[in-house]
Coordinates of C-alpha atoms in Angstrom, one line a residue:
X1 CA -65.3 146.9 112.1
X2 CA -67.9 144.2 111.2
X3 CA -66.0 140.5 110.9
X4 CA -66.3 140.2 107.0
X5 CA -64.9 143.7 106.6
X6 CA -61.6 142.9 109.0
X7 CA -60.9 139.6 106.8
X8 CA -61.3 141.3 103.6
X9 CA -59.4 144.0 105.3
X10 CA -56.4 141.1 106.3
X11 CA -56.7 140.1 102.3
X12 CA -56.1 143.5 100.9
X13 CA -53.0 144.0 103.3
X14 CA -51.0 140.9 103.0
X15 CA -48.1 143.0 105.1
X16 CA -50.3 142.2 108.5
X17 CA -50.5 138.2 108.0
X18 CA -48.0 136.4 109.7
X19 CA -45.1 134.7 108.2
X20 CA -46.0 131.4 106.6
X21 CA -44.5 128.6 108.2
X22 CA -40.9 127.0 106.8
X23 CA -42.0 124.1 105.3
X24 CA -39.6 122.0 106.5
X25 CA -39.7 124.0 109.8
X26 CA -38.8 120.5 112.3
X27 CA -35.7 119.9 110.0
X28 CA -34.3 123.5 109.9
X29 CA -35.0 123.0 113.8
X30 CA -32.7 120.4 114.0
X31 CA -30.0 121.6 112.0
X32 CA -29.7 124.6 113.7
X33 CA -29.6 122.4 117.0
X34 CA -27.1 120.3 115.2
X35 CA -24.5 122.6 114.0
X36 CA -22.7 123.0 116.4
X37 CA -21.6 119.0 116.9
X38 CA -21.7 118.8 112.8
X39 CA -18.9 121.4 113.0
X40 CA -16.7 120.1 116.0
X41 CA -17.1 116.5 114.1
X42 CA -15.6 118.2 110.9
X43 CA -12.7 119.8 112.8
X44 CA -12.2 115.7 114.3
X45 CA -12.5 114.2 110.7
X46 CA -9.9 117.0 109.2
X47 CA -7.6 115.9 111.9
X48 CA -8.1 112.2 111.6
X49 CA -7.1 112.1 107.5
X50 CA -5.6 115.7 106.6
X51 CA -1.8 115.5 107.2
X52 CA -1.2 119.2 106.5
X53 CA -4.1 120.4 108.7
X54 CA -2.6 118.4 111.9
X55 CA 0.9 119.8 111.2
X56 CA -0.9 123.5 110.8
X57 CA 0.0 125.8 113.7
X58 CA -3.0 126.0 116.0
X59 CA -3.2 129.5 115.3
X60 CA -4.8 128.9 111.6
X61 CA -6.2 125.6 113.1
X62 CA -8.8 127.7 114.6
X63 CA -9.4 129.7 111.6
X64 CA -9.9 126.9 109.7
X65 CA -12.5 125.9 112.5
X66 CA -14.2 129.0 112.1
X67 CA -14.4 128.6 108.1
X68 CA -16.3 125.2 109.0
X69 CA -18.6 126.5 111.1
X70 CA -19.0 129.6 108.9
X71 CA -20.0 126.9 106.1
X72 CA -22.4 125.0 108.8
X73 CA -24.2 128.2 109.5
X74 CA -24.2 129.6 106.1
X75 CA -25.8 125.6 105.1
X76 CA -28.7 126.5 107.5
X77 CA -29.3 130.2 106.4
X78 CA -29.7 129.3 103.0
X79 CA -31.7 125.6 103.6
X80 CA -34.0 128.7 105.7
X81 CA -34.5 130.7 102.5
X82 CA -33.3 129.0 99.3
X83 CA -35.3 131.6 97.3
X84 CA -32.5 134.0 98.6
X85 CA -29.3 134.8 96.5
X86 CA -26.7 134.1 99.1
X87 CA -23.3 135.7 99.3
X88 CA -21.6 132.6 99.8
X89 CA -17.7 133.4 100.0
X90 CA -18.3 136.5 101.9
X91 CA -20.7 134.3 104.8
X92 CA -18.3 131.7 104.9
X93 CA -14.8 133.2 103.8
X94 CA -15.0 136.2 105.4
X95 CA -14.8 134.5 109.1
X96 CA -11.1 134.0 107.9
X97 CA -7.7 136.6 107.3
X98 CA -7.2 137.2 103.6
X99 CA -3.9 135.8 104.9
X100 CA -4.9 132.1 105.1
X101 CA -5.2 131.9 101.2
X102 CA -1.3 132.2 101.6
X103 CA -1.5 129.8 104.3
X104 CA -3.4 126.8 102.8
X105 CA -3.7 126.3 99.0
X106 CA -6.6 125.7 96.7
X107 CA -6.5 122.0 96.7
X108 CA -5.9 121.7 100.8
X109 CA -8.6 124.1 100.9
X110 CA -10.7 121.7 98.6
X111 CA -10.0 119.0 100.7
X112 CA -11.2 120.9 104.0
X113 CA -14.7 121.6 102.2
X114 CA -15.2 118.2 100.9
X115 CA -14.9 116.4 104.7
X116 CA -17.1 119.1 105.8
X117 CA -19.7 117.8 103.0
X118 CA -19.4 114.6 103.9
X119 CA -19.4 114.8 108.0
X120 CA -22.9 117.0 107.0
X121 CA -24.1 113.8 104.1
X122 CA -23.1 111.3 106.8
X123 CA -25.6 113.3 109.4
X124 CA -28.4 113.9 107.1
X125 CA -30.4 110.7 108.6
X126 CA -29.9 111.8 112.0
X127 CA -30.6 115.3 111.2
X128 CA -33.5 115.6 108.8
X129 CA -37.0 115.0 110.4
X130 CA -39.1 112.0 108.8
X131 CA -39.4 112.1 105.5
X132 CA -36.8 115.2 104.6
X133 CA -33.9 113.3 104.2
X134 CA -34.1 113.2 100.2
X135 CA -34.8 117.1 100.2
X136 CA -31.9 117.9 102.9
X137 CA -29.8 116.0 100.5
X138 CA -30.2 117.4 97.2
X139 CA -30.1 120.8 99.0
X140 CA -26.8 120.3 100.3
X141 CA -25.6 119.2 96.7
X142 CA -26.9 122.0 95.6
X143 CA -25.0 124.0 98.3
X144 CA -21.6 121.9 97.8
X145 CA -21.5 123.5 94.4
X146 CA -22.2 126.7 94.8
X147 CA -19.6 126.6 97.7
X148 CA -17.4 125.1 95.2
X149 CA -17.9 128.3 92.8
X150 CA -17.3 130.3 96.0
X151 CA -14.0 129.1 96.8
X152 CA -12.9 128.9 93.4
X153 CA -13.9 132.8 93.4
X154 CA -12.0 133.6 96.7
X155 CA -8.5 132.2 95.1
X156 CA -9.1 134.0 91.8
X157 CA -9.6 137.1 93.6
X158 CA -6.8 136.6 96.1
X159 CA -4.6 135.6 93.1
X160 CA -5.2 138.9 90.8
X161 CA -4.9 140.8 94.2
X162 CA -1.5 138.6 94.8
X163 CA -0.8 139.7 90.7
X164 CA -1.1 143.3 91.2
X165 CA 0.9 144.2 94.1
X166 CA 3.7 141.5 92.6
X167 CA 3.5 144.0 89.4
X168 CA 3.5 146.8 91.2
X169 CA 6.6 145.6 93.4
X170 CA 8.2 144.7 90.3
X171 CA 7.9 147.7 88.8
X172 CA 9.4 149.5 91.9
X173 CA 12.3 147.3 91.2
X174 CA 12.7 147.7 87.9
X175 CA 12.5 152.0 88.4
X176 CA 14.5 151.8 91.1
X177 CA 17.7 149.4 89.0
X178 CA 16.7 152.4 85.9
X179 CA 17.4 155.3 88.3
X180 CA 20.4 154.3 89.6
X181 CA 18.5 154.3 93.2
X182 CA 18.5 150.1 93.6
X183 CA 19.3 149.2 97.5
X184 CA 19.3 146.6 100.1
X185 CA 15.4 147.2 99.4
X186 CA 15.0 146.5 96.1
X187 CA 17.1 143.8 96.5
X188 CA 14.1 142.5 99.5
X189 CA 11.5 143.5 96.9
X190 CA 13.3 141.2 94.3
X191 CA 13.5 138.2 96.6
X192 CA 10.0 138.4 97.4
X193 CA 9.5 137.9 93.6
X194 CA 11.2 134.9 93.2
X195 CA 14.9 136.2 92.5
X196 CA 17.8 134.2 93.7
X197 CA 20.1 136.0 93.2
X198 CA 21.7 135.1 90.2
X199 CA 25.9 135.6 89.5
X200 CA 25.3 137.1 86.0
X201 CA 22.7 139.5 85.5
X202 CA 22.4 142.2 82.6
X203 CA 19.8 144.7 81.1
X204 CA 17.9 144.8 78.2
X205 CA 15.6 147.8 76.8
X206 CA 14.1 148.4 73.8
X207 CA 10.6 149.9 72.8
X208 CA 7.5 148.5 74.2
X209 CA 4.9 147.4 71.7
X210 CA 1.1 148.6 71.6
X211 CA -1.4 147.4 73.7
X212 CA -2.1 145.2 77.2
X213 CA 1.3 146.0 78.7
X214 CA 0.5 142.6 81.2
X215 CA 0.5 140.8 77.6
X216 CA 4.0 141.7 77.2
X217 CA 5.9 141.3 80.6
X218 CA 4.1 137.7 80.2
X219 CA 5.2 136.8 77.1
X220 CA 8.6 138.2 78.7
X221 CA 8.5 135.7 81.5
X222 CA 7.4 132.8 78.8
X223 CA 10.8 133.3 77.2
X224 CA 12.9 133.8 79.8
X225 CA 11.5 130.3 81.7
X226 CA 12.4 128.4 78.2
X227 CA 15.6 129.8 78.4
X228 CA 16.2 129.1 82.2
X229 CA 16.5 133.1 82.7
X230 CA 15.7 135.0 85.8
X231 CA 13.8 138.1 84.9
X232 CA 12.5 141.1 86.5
X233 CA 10.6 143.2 83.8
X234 CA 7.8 145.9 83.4
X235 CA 7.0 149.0 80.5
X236 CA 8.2 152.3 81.8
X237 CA 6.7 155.0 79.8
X238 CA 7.4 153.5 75.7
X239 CA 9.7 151.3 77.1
X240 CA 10.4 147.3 77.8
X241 CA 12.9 146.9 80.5
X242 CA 14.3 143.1 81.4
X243 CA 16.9 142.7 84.3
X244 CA 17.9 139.4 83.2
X245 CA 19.8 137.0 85.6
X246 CA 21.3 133.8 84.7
X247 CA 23.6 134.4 81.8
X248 CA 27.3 135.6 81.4
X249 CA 26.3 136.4 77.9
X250 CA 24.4 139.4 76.9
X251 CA 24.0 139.3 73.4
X252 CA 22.7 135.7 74.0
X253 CA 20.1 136.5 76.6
X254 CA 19.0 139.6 74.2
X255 CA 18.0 137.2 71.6
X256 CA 16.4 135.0 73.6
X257 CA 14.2 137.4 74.7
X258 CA 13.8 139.9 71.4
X259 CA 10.6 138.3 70.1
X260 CA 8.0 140.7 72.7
X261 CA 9.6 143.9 71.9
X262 CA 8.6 146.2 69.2
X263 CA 10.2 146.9 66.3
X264 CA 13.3 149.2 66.5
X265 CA 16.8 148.9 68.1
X266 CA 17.0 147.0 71.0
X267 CA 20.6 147.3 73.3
X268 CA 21.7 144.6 75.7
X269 CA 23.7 145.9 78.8
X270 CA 27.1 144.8 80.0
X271 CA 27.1 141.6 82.4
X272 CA 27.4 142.8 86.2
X273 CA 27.7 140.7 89.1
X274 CA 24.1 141.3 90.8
X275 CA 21.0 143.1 91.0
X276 CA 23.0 146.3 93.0
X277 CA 25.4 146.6 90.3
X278 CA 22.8 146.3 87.6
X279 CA 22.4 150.0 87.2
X280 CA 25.9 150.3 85.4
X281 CA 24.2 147.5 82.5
X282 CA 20.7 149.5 82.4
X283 CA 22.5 153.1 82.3
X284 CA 25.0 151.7 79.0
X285 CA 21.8 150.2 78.1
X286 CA 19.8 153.0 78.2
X287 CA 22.6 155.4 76.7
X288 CA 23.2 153.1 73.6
X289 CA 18.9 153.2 72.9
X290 CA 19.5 157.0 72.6
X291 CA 22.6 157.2 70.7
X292 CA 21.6 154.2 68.3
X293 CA 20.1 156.3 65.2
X294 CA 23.6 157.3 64.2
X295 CA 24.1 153.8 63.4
X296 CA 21.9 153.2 61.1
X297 CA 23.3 149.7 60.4
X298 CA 23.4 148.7 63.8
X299 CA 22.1 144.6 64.4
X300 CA 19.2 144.0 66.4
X301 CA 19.9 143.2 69.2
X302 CA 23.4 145.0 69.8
X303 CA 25.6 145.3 72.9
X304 CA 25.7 148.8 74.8
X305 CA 29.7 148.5 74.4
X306 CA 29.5 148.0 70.4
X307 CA 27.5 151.6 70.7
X308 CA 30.7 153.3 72.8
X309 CA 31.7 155.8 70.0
X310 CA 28.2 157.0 69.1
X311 CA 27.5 156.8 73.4
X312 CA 30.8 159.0 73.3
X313 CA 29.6 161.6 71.2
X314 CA 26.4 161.7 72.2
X315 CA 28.5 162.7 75.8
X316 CA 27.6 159.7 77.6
X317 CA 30.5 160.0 80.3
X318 CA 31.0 156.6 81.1
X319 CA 31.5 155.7 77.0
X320 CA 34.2 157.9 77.0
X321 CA 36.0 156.8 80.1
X322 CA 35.4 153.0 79.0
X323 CA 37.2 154.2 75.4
X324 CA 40.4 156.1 77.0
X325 CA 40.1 152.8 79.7
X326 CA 40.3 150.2 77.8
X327 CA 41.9 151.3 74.6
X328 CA 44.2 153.9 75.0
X329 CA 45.6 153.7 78.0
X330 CA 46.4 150.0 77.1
X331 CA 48.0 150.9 74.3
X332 CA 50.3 153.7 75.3
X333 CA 51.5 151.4 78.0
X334 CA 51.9 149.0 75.2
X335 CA 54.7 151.6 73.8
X336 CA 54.5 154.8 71.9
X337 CA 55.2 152.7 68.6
X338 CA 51.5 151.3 68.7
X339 CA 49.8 154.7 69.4
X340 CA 52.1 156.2 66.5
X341 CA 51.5 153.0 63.8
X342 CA 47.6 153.3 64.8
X343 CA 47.5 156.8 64.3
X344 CA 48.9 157.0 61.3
X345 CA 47.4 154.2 59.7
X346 CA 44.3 155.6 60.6
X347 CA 45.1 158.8 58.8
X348 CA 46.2 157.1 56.1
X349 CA 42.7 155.5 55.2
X350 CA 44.3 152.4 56.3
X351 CA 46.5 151.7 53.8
X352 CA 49.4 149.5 55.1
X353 CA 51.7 150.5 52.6
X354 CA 50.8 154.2 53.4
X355 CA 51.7 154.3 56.7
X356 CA 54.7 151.9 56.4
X357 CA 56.1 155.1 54.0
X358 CA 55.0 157.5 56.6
X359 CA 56.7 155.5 59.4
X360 CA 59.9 155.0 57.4
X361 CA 59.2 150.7 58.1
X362 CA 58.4 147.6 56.4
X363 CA 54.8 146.9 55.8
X364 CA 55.6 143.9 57.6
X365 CA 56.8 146.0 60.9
X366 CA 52.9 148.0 60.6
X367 CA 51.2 144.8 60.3
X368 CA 52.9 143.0 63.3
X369 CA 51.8 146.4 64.8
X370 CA 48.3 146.3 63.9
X371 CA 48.0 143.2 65.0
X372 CA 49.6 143.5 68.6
X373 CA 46.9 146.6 69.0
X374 CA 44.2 144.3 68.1
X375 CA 45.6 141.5 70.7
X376 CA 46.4 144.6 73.4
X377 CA 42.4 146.6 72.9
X378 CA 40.2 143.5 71.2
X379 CA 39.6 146.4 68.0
X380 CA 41.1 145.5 64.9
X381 CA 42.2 148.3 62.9
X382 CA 41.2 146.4 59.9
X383 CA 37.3 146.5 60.6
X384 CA 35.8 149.6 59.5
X385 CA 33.9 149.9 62.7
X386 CA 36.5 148.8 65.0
X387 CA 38.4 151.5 63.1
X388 CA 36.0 153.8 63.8
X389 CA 36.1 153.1 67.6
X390 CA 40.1 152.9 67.6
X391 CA 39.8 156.6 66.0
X392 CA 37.7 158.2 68.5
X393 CA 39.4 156.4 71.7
X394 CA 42.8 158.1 70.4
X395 CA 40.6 161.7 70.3
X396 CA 39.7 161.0 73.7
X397 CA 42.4 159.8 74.8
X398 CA 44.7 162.7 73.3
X399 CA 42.0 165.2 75.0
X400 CA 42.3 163.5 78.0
X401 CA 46.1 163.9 78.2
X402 CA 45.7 167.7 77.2
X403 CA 43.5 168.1 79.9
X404 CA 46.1 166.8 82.6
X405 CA 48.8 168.5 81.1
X406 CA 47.0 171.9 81.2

């Protein structure tokens, strides 16, 4: 091929010229010659003024020496081709575990990429060839900030990874403490949360409201840190679930945190003693949700325990033991004569002069009576609803006897 042809030959095919020359090819020369020392000189300034990194076991010592040179190296690969989007946190965080985000936190990390910065500002002189040193320095600010965004991006994504396997742990909690299957594990699970362990711990359910469930369970947590609550929390299905820890008072813990559930009833457990025993709360918890619609009056919140005669006829087994428990049996040790004024005061539409004429006593005598059952059960027979509970603890409590007797 003639000589004119061949160069108009190299013009048309641009893919068979060589590469142009970096032009700053003596500086890129030396920094890749200088990397090296500019690294082992970070790792000596990080030990000279970073407290934490000297009292760091060696073992993340070194992986903190490889993030540096990581940085060094990355520096030089994008000062080659600055033209070139650069994966930044992957060239110079991946070097490291995902575990040393756990290790070291955002502002040590900070700290450990500014004194490499300025070991590489303090070096530009030395390392730029003539006349270079004002374009080595603005591209290293340039790099410094977008190595800034890149570690900002490493925590953010280490954080919402961090966030979702906390949820999901929580929520295995939470299941588990529903179900009646909470163990030594979930009580592991819970301490990696952040639960100490509180003395007093109780459940709350209710119905979940519409929407970003994450929305709720935080506004959950809001409440319960302005009310110095422990909580465990998550939406099962349409429901909100709180274990709440903290509080020997249910009803007060309830109202405290009422304000993210939806509307409709919402039932406050019993106070147990700790996260294994908080089944018994979420199962009386869970029982009074169903059986509130028969009281259509009921307050919101109300207590599990103020729900035990609709829980007993809605055949929740544990209402009806609580009801033979801790009313009747109490009161026919008490003495036959508090079973028999309470019975027929009942069935007299609690009228004390009715049952003082049924009984063949002074009103008097079936007042003092009344009032020893309300200071033997905590019901007093002259509140319609304790009335109502007194009445169907007697019906249990008279079953109960037939059954033994048969």
């Amino acid at each position: 091929m003639p000589e004119p042809e061949r160069e108009q030959s190299r013009a048309t095919h641009p893919a068979h010229s060589a590469h142009p020359a970096h032009p700053h090819a003596a500086t890129l020369r030396r920094l890749e010659k200088s990397s090296g020392r500019l690294a082992a000189n970070a790792i000596a300034r990080m030990d000279e003024t970073l407290p934490w990194y000297r009292a760091m076991p060696p073992e993340n010592r070194s992986w903190i020496g490889l993030v540096a040179q990581a940085g060094i190296a990355a520096f030089t690969e994008w000062f080659r081709h600055p033209e070139t989007p650069q994966a930044i946190s992957t060239d110079v965080f991946g070097t490291a575990p995902r575990e040393l985000t756990r290790a070291i936190t955002l502002r040590q990390t900070v700290e450990m990429v500014r004194t490499t910065i300025e070991v590489m500002e303090t070096a530009i002189d030395e390392v730029a060839a003539p006349g270079d040193e004002q374009i080595l320095r603005e591209a290293l600010l340039v790099y410094a900030r977008e190595i800034a965004f890149a570690t900002a991006q490493v925590y953010a994504q280490a954080a919402e990874a961090r966030g979702a396997w906390d949820a999901r742990l929580e929520s295995l909690v939470v299941n588990a403490v529903l179900s009646g299957e909470a163990d030594e594990g979930a009580l592991s699970r819970a301490a990696a949360l952040g639960w100490n362990s509180p003395e007093h711990v109780c459940v709350v359910l209710g119905t979940a409201p519409e929407g970003d469930s994450e929305l709720t369970v935080e506004a959950i947590r809001r409440a319960a840190r302005h009310h110095k609550l422990q909580v465990l929390t998550g939406v099962l299905g349409d429901r909100l679930v709180v274990i709440a820890g903290g509080s020997d008072n249910p009803m007060l813990v309830a109202k405290s945190l009422i304000g993210p559930f939806a509307a409709g009833p919402v039932v406050a457990g019993p106070v147990v003693s700790d996260l294994l025993n908080a089944t018994k709360s979420a199962q009386a918890a869970a029982a009074g949700l169903k059986a509130c619609t028969a009281w259509q009056d009921a307050p919101r919140p109300v207590l599990a325990d103020d729900l035990l005669p609709e829980r007993a006829i809605a055949s929740d087994p544990s209402a009806r033991e609580q009801l033979v428990e801790e009313i009747y049996r109490p009161l026919e040790e008490a003495g036959s004569a508090l079973l028999e004024t309470l019975s027929v005061y009942l069935e007299q539409a609690s009228s004390l002069e009715g049952a003082a004429r049924m009984l063949f006593v002074h009103p008097n005598t079936v007042r003092y009576r009344l009032r020893r059952v309300t200071d033997v059960t905590g019901w007093s027979p002259s509140d319609v609803r304790s009335a109502f509970t007194l009445r169907i603890a007697l019906i249990l409590g008279r079953l109960a006897d037939g059954d033994l007797q048969s």
